[in-house]
PDB file of C-alpha atoms in Angstrom:
ATOM      1  CA  UNK A  29      82.306  69.284 -40.016  1.00 92.00           C
ATOM      2  CA  UNK A  30      78.914  69.896 -38.470  1.00 92.00           C
ATOM      3  CA  UNK A  31      79.567  70.553 -34.799  1.00 93.00           C
ATOM      4  CA  UNK A  32      75.950  71.565 -34.217  1.00 91.00           C
ATOM      5  CA  UNK A  33      74.390  68.301 -35.355  1.00 93.00           C
ATOM      6  CA  UNK A  34      77.315  66.726 -33.543  1.00 94.00           C
ATOM      7  CA  UNK A  35      80.850  65.451 -33.959  1.00 95.00           C
ATOM      8  CA  UNK A  36      82.737  62.878 -31.913  1.00 96.00           C
ATOM      9  CA  UNK A  37      86.370  63.342 -30.916  1.00 97.00           C
ATOM     10  CA  UNK A  38      88.578  60.506 -29.707  1.00 97.00           C
ATOM     11  CA  UNK A  39      91.091  62.222 -27.436  1.00 98.00           C
ATOM     12  CA  UNK A  40      94.250  60.927 -25.760  1.00 98.00           C
ATOM     13  CA  UNK A  41      93.848  62.640 -22.383  1.00 97.00           C
ATOM     14  CA  UNK A  42      97.227  63.724 -21.019  1.00 97.00           C
ATOM     15  CA  UNK A  43      98.426  62.789 -17.561  1.00 96.00           C
ATOM     16  CA  UNK A  44      97.441  65.310 -14.864  1.00 94.00           C
ATOM     17  CA  UNK A  45      94.656  66.819 -16.991  1.00 95.00           C
ATOM     18  CA  UNK A  46      91.128  66.434 -15.661  1.00 93.00           C
ATOM     19  CA  UNK A  47      88.434  65.249 -18.036  1.00 93.00           C
ATOM     20  CA  UNK A  48      86.887  68.706 -17.680  1.00 94.00           C
ATOM     21  CA  UNK A  49      90.180  70.295 -18.796  1.00 96.00           C
ATOM     22  CA  UNK A  50      89.863  68.472 -22.135  1.00 96.00           C
ATOM     23  CA  UNK A  51      86.210  69.446 -22.590  1.00 96.00           C
ATOM     24  CA  UNK A  52      86.920  73.054 -21.617  1.00 96.00           C
ATOM     25  CA  UNK A  53      89.772  73.325 -24.128  1.00 97.00           C
ATOM     26  CA  UNK A  54      87.666  72.063 -27.038  1.00 97.00           C
ATOM     27  CA  UNK A  55      84.539  73.977 -26.008  1.00 97.00           C
ATOM     28  CA  UNK A  56      86.450  77.245 -25.702  1.00 96.00           C
ATOM     29  CA  UNK A  57      87.812  76.889 -29.221  1.00 96.00           C
ATOM     30  CA  UNK A  58      84.349  76.035 -30.579  1.00 95.00           C
ATOM     31  CA  UNK A  59      82.787  79.076 -28.898  1.00 94.00           C
ATOM     32  CA  UNK A  60      85.296  81.345 -30.578  1.00 94.00           C
ATOM     33  CA  UNK A  61      85.006  79.612 -33.945  1.00 93.00           C
ATOM     34  CA  UNK A  62      81.190  79.589 -33.954  1.00 92.00           C
ATOM     35  CA  UNK A  63      80.979  83.085 -32.429  1.00 91.00           C
ATOM     36  CA  UNK A  64      78.472  82.002 -29.786  1.00 92.00           C
ATOM     37  CA  UNK A  65      78.419  82.303 -25.980  1.00 91.00           C
ATOM     38  CA  UNK A  66      77.044  78.847 -25.207  1.00 92.00           C
ATOM     39  CA  UNK A  67      77.561  75.487 -26.865  1.00 93.00           C
ATOM     40  CA  UNK A  68      77.119  71.902 -25.706  1.00 95.00           C
ATOM     41  CA  UNK A  69      80.253  69.802 -25.377  1.00 96.00           C
ATOM     42  CA  UNK A  70      80.384  66.715 -23.175  1.00 95.00           C
ATOM     43  CA  UNK A  71      82.441  63.607 -22.543  1.00 95.00           C
ATOM     44  CA  UNK A  72      81.687  59.914 -22.174  1.00 91.00           C
ATOM     45  CA  UNK A  73      83.533  58.253 -19.313  1.00 84.00           C
ATOM     46  CA  UNK A  74      85.579  60.263 -16.835  1.00 87.00           C
ATOM     47  CA  UNK A  75      89.307  59.652 -16.421  1.00 90.00           C
ATOM     48  CA  UNK A  76      91.121  60.613 -13.216  1.00 88.00           C
ATOM     49  CA  UNK A  77      93.910  63.205 -13.503  1.00 90.00           C
ATOM     50  CA  UNK A  78      96.439  60.453 -12.683  1.00 92.00           C
ATOM     51  CA  UNK A  79      95.259  58.412 -15.692  1.00 95.00           C
ATOM     52  CA  UNK A  80      95.793  58.990 -19.404  1.00 97.00           C
ATOM     53  CA  UNK A  81      94.329  57.607 -22.595  1.00 98.00           C
ATOM     54  CA  UNK A  82      91.118  57.264 -24.552  1.00 97.00           C
ATOM     55  CA  UNK A  83      88.443  59.836 -23.798  1.00 96.00           C
ATOM     56  CA  UNK A  84      85.404  60.443 -25.993  1.00 96.00           C
ATOM     57  CA  UNK A  85      84.278  64.063 -26.428  1.00 97.00           C
ATOM     58  CA  UNK A  86      81.019  64.899 -28.217  1.00 97.00           C
ATOM     59  CA  UNK A  87      79.568  68.179 -29.449  1.00 96.00           C
ATOM     60  CA  UNK A  88      76.166  69.702 -30.080  1.00 94.00           C
ATOM     61  CA  UNK A  89      73.189  67.406 -30.415  1.00 94.00           C
ATOM     62  CA  UNK A  90      75.441  64.342 -30.294  1.00 93.00           C
ATOM     63  CA  UNK A  91      75.734  64.847 -26.523  1.00 94.00           C
ATOM     64  CA  UNK A  92      72.530  62.784 -26.414  1.00 94.00           C
ATOM     65  CA  UNK A  93      74.723  59.807 -27.321  1.00 92.00           C
ATOM     66  CA  UNK A  94      76.889  60.059 -24.192  1.00 92.00           C
ATOM     67  CA  UNK A  95      75.139  57.278 -22.269  1.00 91.00           C
ATOM     68  CA  UNK A  96      75.471  54.791 -25.113  1.00 91.00           C
ATOM     69  CA  UNK A  97      79.071  55.777 -25.852  1.00 91.00           C
ATOM     70  CA  UNK A  98      80.263  55.391 -22.275  1.00 87.00           C
ATOM     71  CA  UNK A  99      78.517  52.032 -21.939  1.00 87.00           C
ATOM     72  CA  UNK A 100      81.131  50.433 -24.198  1.00 88.00           C
ATOM     73  CA  UNK A 101      83.657  47.921 -22.863  1.00 93.00           C
ATOM     74  CA  UNK A 102      86.881  49.550 -21.670  1.00 96.00           C
ATOM     75  CA  UNK A 103      90.477  48.355 -21.814  1.00 97.00           C
ATOM     76  CA  UNK A 104      93.254  49.530 -19.504  1.00 98.00           C
ATOM     77  CA  UNK A 105      96.928  48.985 -18.878  1.00 98.00           C
ATOM     78  CA  UNK A 106      97.452  49.307 -15.125  1.00 98.00           C
ATOM     79  CA  UNK A 107     100.588  49.211 -12.986  1.00 98.00           C
ATOM     80  CA  UNK A 108     100.193  48.167  -9.354  1.00 98.00           C
ATOM     81  CA  UNK A 109     102.807  48.598  -6.644  1.00 98.00           C
ATOM     82  CA  UNK A 110     102.514  45.644  -4.272  1.00 98.00           C
ATOM     83  CA  UNK A 111     103.626  45.805  -0.657  1.00 97.00           C
ATOM     84  CA  UNK A 112     102.132  49.208   0.176  1.00 98.00           C
ATOM     85  CA  UNK A 113      98.683  50.760   0.442  1.00 97.00           C
ATOM     86  CA  UNK A 114      97.280  54.279   0.263  1.00 96.00           C
ATOM     87  CA  UNK A 115      93.852  55.577   1.395  1.00 92.00           C
ATOM     88  CA  UNK A 116      92.914  56.479  -2.193  1.00 92.00           C
ATOM     89  CA  UNK A 117      94.362  53.240  -3.636  1.00 94.00           C
ATOM     90  CA  UNK A 118      96.570  55.305  -5.958  1.00 95.00           C
ATOM     91  CA  UNK A 119      99.178  58.089  -5.796  1.00 95.00           C
ATOM     92  CA  UNK A 120      96.726  60.818  -4.797  1.00 90.00           C
ATOM     93  CA  UNK A 121      97.442  60.085  -1.121  1.00 92.00           C
ATOM     94  CA  UNK A 122     100.536  59.033   0.807  1.00 95.00           C
ATOM     95  CA  UNK A 123     101.410  55.431   1.733  1.00 97.00           C
ATOM     96  CA  UNK A 124      99.704  54.471   4.997  1.00 95.00           C
ATOM     97  CA  UNK A 125     100.971  50.897   5.457  1.00 96.00           C
ATOM     98  CA  UNK A 126     103.659  48.545   4.133  1.00 97.00           C
ATOM     99  CA  UNK A 127     103.641  44.760   3.839  1.00 97.00           C
ATOM    100  CA  UNK A 128     106.115  42.005   2.892  1.00 96.00           C
ATOM    101  CA  UNK A 129     106.304  40.863  -0.719  1.00 97.00           C
ATOM    102  CA  UNK A 130     108.952  38.126  -0.528  1.00 95.00           C
ATOM    103  CA  UNK A 131     106.269  35.457  -0.867  1.00 96.00           C
ATOM    104  CA  UNK A 132     104.935  36.817  -4.159  1.00 97.00           C
ATOM    105  CA  UNK A 133     105.927  34.861  -7.238  1.00 97.00           C
ATOM    106  CA  UNK A 134     104.817  34.927 -10.820  1.00 97.00           C
ATOM    107  CA  UNK A 135     103.080  31.609 -10.219  1.00 97.00           C
ATOM    108  CA  UNK A 136     101.108  33.058  -7.283  1.00 98.00           C
ATOM    109  CA  UNK A 137     100.019  36.036  -9.372  1.00 98.00           C
ATOM    110  CA  UNK A 138      98.892  33.838 -12.263  1.00 97.00           C
ATOM    111  CA  UNK A 139      96.956  31.624  -9.853  1.00 97.00           C
ATOM    112  CA  UNK A 140      95.266  34.629  -8.211  1.00 97.00           C
ATOM    113  CA  UNK A 141      94.168  36.724 -11.212  1.00 98.00           C
ATOM    114  CA  UNK A 142      91.409  34.323 -12.411  1.00 97.00           C
ATOM    115  CA  UNK A 143      89.511  35.130  -9.195  1.00 96.00           C
ATOM    116  CA  UNK A 144      88.908  38.589 -10.646  1.00 97.00           C
ATOM    117  CA  UNK A 145      87.564  37.477 -14.013  1.00 96.00           C
ATOM    118  CA  UNK A 146      83.851  37.391 -14.811  1.00 96.00           C
ATOM    119  CA  UNK A 147      81.065  38.891 -12.686  1.00 95.00           C
ATOM    120  CA  UNK A 148      82.490  40.216  -9.440  1.00 94.00           C
ATOM    121  CA  UNK A 149      81.441  42.508  -6.621  1.00 92.00           C
ATOM    122  CA  UNK A 150      83.539  45.597  -6.022  1.00 90.00           C
ATOM    123  CA  UNK A 151      83.343  48.234  -3.288  1.00 85.00           C
ATOM    124  CA  UNK A 152      84.102  51.641  -4.872  1.00 83.00           C
ATOM    125  CA  UNK A 153      86.944  53.717  -3.392  1.00 79.00           C
ATOM    126  CA  UNK A 154      86.101  56.205  -0.663  1.00 76.00           C
ATOM    127  CA  UNK A 155      87.979  58.742  -2.791  1.00 74.00           C
ATOM    128  CA  UNK A 156      85.454  58.564  -5.626  1.00 70.00           C
ATOM    129  CA  UNK A 157      82.576  60.555  -7.092  1.00 73.00           C
ATOM    130  CA  UNK A 158      79.954  58.126  -5.749  1.00 74.00           C
ATOM    131  CA  UNK A 159      77.255  60.068  -3.891  1.00 79.00           C
ATOM    132  CA  UNK A 160      76.280  59.412  -0.273  1.00 75.00           C
ATOM    133  CA  UNK A 161      73.229  61.361   0.809  1.00 74.00           C
ATOM    134  CA  UNK A 162      73.735  63.761  -2.064  1.00 77.00           C
ATOM    135  CA  UNK A 163      77.418  64.422  -1.336  1.00 77.00           C
ATOM    136  CA  UNK A 164      80.427  63.082  -3.237  1.00 78.00           C
ATOM    137  CA  UNK A 165      82.284  60.410  -1.277  1.00 75.00           C
ATOM    138  CA  UNK A 166      85.693  61.950  -1.962  1.00 73.00           C
ATOM    139  CA  UNK A 167      84.692  65.181  -0.220  1.00 81.00           C
ATOM    140  CA  UNK A 168      83.795  63.220   2.906  1.00 79.00           C
ATOM    141  CA  UNK A 169      86.994  61.145   2.685  1.00 79.00           C
ATOM    142  CA  UNK A 170      89.153  64.265   2.395  1.00 79.00           C
ATOM    143  CA  UNK A 171      87.559  65.587   5.583  1.00 81.00           C
ATOM    144  CA  UNK A 172      88.618  62.382   7.321  1.00 76.00           C
ATOM    145  CA  UNK A 173      85.076  61.053   7.665  1.00 75.00           C
ATOM    146  CA  UNK A 174      84.265  57.349   7.477  1.00 74.00           C
ATOM    147  CA  UNK A 175      82.800  56.471   4.084  1.00 76.00           C
ATOM    148  CA  UNK A 176      80.687  53.313   3.814  1.00 76.00           C
ATOM    149  CA  UNK A 177      79.950  52.340   0.222  1.00 77.00           C
ATOM    150  CA  UNK A 178      77.941  49.366  -0.956  1.00 83.00           C
ATOM    151  CA  UNK A 179      79.495  46.809  -3.316  1.00 86.00           C
ATOM    152  CA  UNK A 180      78.330  46.789  -6.909  1.00 89.00           C
ATOM    153  CA  UNK A 181      78.378  44.081  -9.538  1.00 93.00           C
ATOM    154  CA  UNK A 182      80.597  44.536 -12.581  1.00 93.00           C
ATOM    155  CA  UNK A 183      82.215  42.382 -15.235  1.00 95.00           C
ATOM    156  CA  UNK A 184      85.905  41.790 -15.911  1.00 97.00           C
ATOM    157  CA  UNK A 185      86.097  40.222 -19.374  1.00 97.00           C
ATOM    158  CA  UNK A 186      89.860  39.840 -19.469  1.00 97.00           C
ATOM    159  CA  UNK A 187      92.688  40.275 -16.982  1.00 98.00           C
ATOM    160  CA  UNK A 188      96.252  39.274 -17.786  1.00 98.00           C
ATOM    161  CA  UNK A 189      99.704  39.955 -16.444  1.00 98.00           C
ATOM    162  CA  UNK A 190     101.962  41.692 -18.950  1.00 98.00           C
ATOM    163  CA  UNK A 191     104.907  42.337 -16.626  1.00 98.00           C
ATOM    164  CA  UNK A 192     106.101  41.455 -13.125  1.00 98.00           C
ATOM    165  CA  UNK A 193     109.232  42.978 -11.582  1.00 97.00           C
ATOM    166  CA  UNK A 194     109.989  41.233  -8.262  1.00 96.00           C
ATOM    167  CA  UNK A 195     112.759  43.721  -7.446  1.00 96.00           C
ATOM    168  CA  UNK A 196     110.339  46.666  -7.357  1.00 97.00           C
ATOM    169  CA  UNK A 197     107.187  44.612  -6.613  1.00 97.00           C
ATOM    170  CA  UNK A 198     105.609  46.245  -9.660  1.00 98.00           C
ATOM    171  CA  UNK A 199     102.838  44.363 -11.470  1.00 98.00           C
ATOM    172  CA  UNK A 200     101.454  45.456 -14.852  1.00 98.00           C
ATOM    173  CA  UNK A 201      98.084  44.172 -16.061  1.00 98.00           C
ATOM    174  CA  UNK A 202      95.903  44.463 -19.150  1.00 98.00           C
ATOM    175  CA  UNK A 203      92.271  44.659 -18.119  1.00 98.00           C
ATOM    176  CA  UNK A 204      89.093  44.599 -20.223  1.00 98.00           C
ATOM    177  CA  UNK A 205      86.062  45.501 -18.149  1.00 96.00           C
ATOM    178  CA  UNK A 206      82.569  46.935 -18.004  1.00 92.00           C
ATOM    179  CA  UNK A 207      81.515  50.507 -17.334  1.00 88.00           C
ATOM    180  CA  UNK A 208      81.840  51.535 -13.697  1.00 87.00           C
ATOM    181  CA  UNK A 209      84.925  49.488 -12.871  1.00 92.00           C
ATOM    182  CA  UNK A 210      87.357  51.248 -10.557  1.00 91.00           C
ATOM    183  CA  UNK A 211      90.830  50.038 -11.457  1.00 96.00           C
ATOM    184  CA  UNK A 212      92.107  51.583  -8.192  1.00 94.00           C
ATOM    185  CA  UNK A 213      89.746  49.337  -6.260  1.00 95.00           C
ATOM    186  CA  UNK A 214      90.870  46.369  -8.339  1.00 96.00           C
ATOM    187  CA  UNK A 215      94.477  47.183  -7.364  1.00 97.00           C
ATOM    188  CA  UNK A 216      93.379  47.192  -3.710  1.00 96.00           C
ATOM    189  CA  UNK A 217      91.592  43.856  -4.028  1.00 97.00           C
ATOM    190  CA  UNK A 218      94.407  42.130  -5.932  1.00 98.00           C
ATOM    191  CA  UNK A 219      96.898  43.363  -3.335  1.00 97.00           C
ATOM    192  CA  UNK A 220      94.727  41.948  -0.555  1.00 97.00           C
ATOM    193  CA  UNK A 221      94.342  38.623  -2.384  1.00 97.00           C
ATOM    194  CA  UNK A 222      98.125  38.365  -2.729  1.00 97.00           C
ATOM    195  CA  UNK A 223      98.579  39.105   0.969  1.00 96.00           C
ATOM    196  CA  UNK A 224     100.695  42.164   0.336  1.00 96.00           C
ATOM    197  CA  UNK A 225      98.429  45.149  -0.152  1.00 96.00           C
ATOM    198  CA  UNK A 226      98.784  47.255  -3.265  1.00 97.00           C
ATOM    199  CA  UNK A 227      98.013  50.575  -4.903  1.00 98.00           C
ATOM    200  CA  UNK A 228      97.785  51.878  -8.445  1.00 97.00           C
ATOM    201  CA  UNK A 229     100.828  53.771  -9.726  1.00 98.00           C
ATOM    202  CA  UNK A 230      99.984  54.168 -13.422  1.00 97.00           C
ATOM    203  CA  UNK A 231      96.857  53.814 -15.554  1.00 98.00           C
ATOM    204  CA  UNK A 232      96.284  54.200 -19.278  1.00 98.00           C
ATOM    205  CA  UNK A 233      92.932  53.580 -20.957  1.00 98.00           C
ATOM    206  CA  UNK A 234      93.553  52.055 -24.357  1.00 98.00           C
ATOM    207  CA  UNK A 235      89.985  51.452 -25.556  1.00 96.00           C
ATOM    208  CA  UNK A 236      86.410  52.587 -25.025  1.00 95.00           C
ATOM    209  CA  UNK A 237      83.967  50.570 -27.126  1.00 93.00           C
ATOM    210  CA  UNK A 238      85.245  50.770 -30.708  1.00 92.00           C
ATOM    211  CA  UNK A 239      87.561  53.705 -29.987  1.00 95.00           C
ATOM    212  CA  UNK A 240      91.190  52.659 -29.548  1.00 96.00           C
ATOM    213  CA  UNK A 241      94.222  54.672 -28.527  1.00 97.00           C
ATOM    214  CA  UNK A 242      95.673  54.669 -32.044  1.00 97.00           C
ATOM    215  CA  UNK A 243      92.561  56.529 -33.252  1.00 97.00           C
ATOM    216  CA  UNK A 244      92.993  59.356 -30.741  1.00 98.00           C
ATOM    217  CA  UNK A 245      94.180  62.928 -31.204  1.00 97.00           C
ATOM    218  CA  UNK A 246      95.914  65.056 -28.601  1.00 97.00           C
ATOM    219  CA  UNK A 247      93.878  67.962 -27.187  1.00 97.00           C
ATOM    220  CA  UNK A 248      95.981  70.390 -29.216  1.00 97.00           C
ATOM    221  CA  UNK A 249      95.362  68.434 -32.426  1.00 97.00           C
ATOM    222  CA  UNK A 250      91.617  68.629 -31.674  1.00 97.00           C
ATOM    223  CA  UNK A 251      91.900  72.381 -31.171  1.00 97.00           C
ATOM    224  CA  UNK A 252      93.716  72.836 -34.477  1.00 96.00           C
ATOM    225  CA  UNK A 253      91.091  70.735 -36.229  1.00 96.00           C
ATOM    226  CA  UNK A 254      88.298  72.895 -34.811  1.00 95.00           C
ATOM    227  CA  UNK A 255      90.122  76.051 -35.900  1.00 94.00           C
ATOM    228  CA  UNK A 256      90.783  74.983 -39.477  1.00 92.00           C
ATOM    229  CA  UNK A 257      88.160  72.480 -40.674  1.00 93.00           C
ATOM    230  CA  UNK A 258      85.447  73.731 -43.091  1.00 91.00           C
ATOM    231  CA  UNK A 259      82.116  74.029 -41.270  1.00 89.00           C
ATOM    232  CA  UNK A 260      78.615  72.959 -42.244  1.00 90.00           C
ATOM    233  CA  UNK A 261      75.364  73.596 -40.389  1.00 87.00           C
ATOM    234  CA  UNK A 262      71.942  71.927 -40.167  1.00 90.00           C
ATOM    235  CA  UNK A 263      69.108  73.705 -41.960  1.00 83.00           C
ATOM    236  CA  UNK A 264      67.445  74.733 -38.696  1.00 87.00           C
ATOM    237  CA  UNK A 265      70.571  76.345 -37.208  1.00 81.00           C
ATOM    238  CA  UNK A 266      69.882  79.940 -36.216  1.00 77.00           C
ATOM    239  CA  UNK A 267      73.325  81.047 -35.102  1.00 77.00           C
ATOM    240  CA  UNK A 268      75.981  82.875 -37.167  1.00 76.00           C
ATOM    241  CA  UNK A 269      77.255  80.932 -40.149  1.00 70.00           C
ATOM    242  CA  UNK A 270      79.880  83.334 -41.395  1.00 63.00           C
ATOM    243  CA  UNK A 271      82.619  81.824 -39.290  1.00 60.00           C
TER     244      UNK A 271
END
């Protein structure tokens, strides 16, 4: 493999790992294998620590492809707990309000979901990496400051219910959407539309562009691949090749 010209890894990011944790693990192994102190490794499309699934990691000169790779359509499986909200719209923060759910039926859910298909406007979460005056919104939110974010236009290509458990008020959806969609914010908006509030309790990304979850390796499998695969180098590479 030619990591200098560039290779692309499809990684199944584990729960509670940051996207940077995955990049750091692969980069560290590459630095040792190539016997260099610096080497470009990047990722296309950040996943929150509370989410798992498809993450694209690129090396060397292929990092120039990051913008095009992360522009691909994404697919998620999301579980939403109805009847309760949190400031972050997921499990990062504690429940701040509870609402009744007795009125929610499968029929109501199926009638409501089409409102979120197609081009929609979405206000990003306050607990997000969106910048306000040069500062990340989540830093302001964690200090208890009011965060006012503008809505942005995005596209939901598909949204379907795959499971509804009325006893636990737990709703599972499959969502196909454009880059920049916050599934946490979608959980908030669906909860509001159902008159019950809601927050995200589980999220798994199953596709980014042409990369699907069944094509992914674990971080450790990626590390073993980097350690063992025969290496090739471009003609203009000036670093050590006896690796």
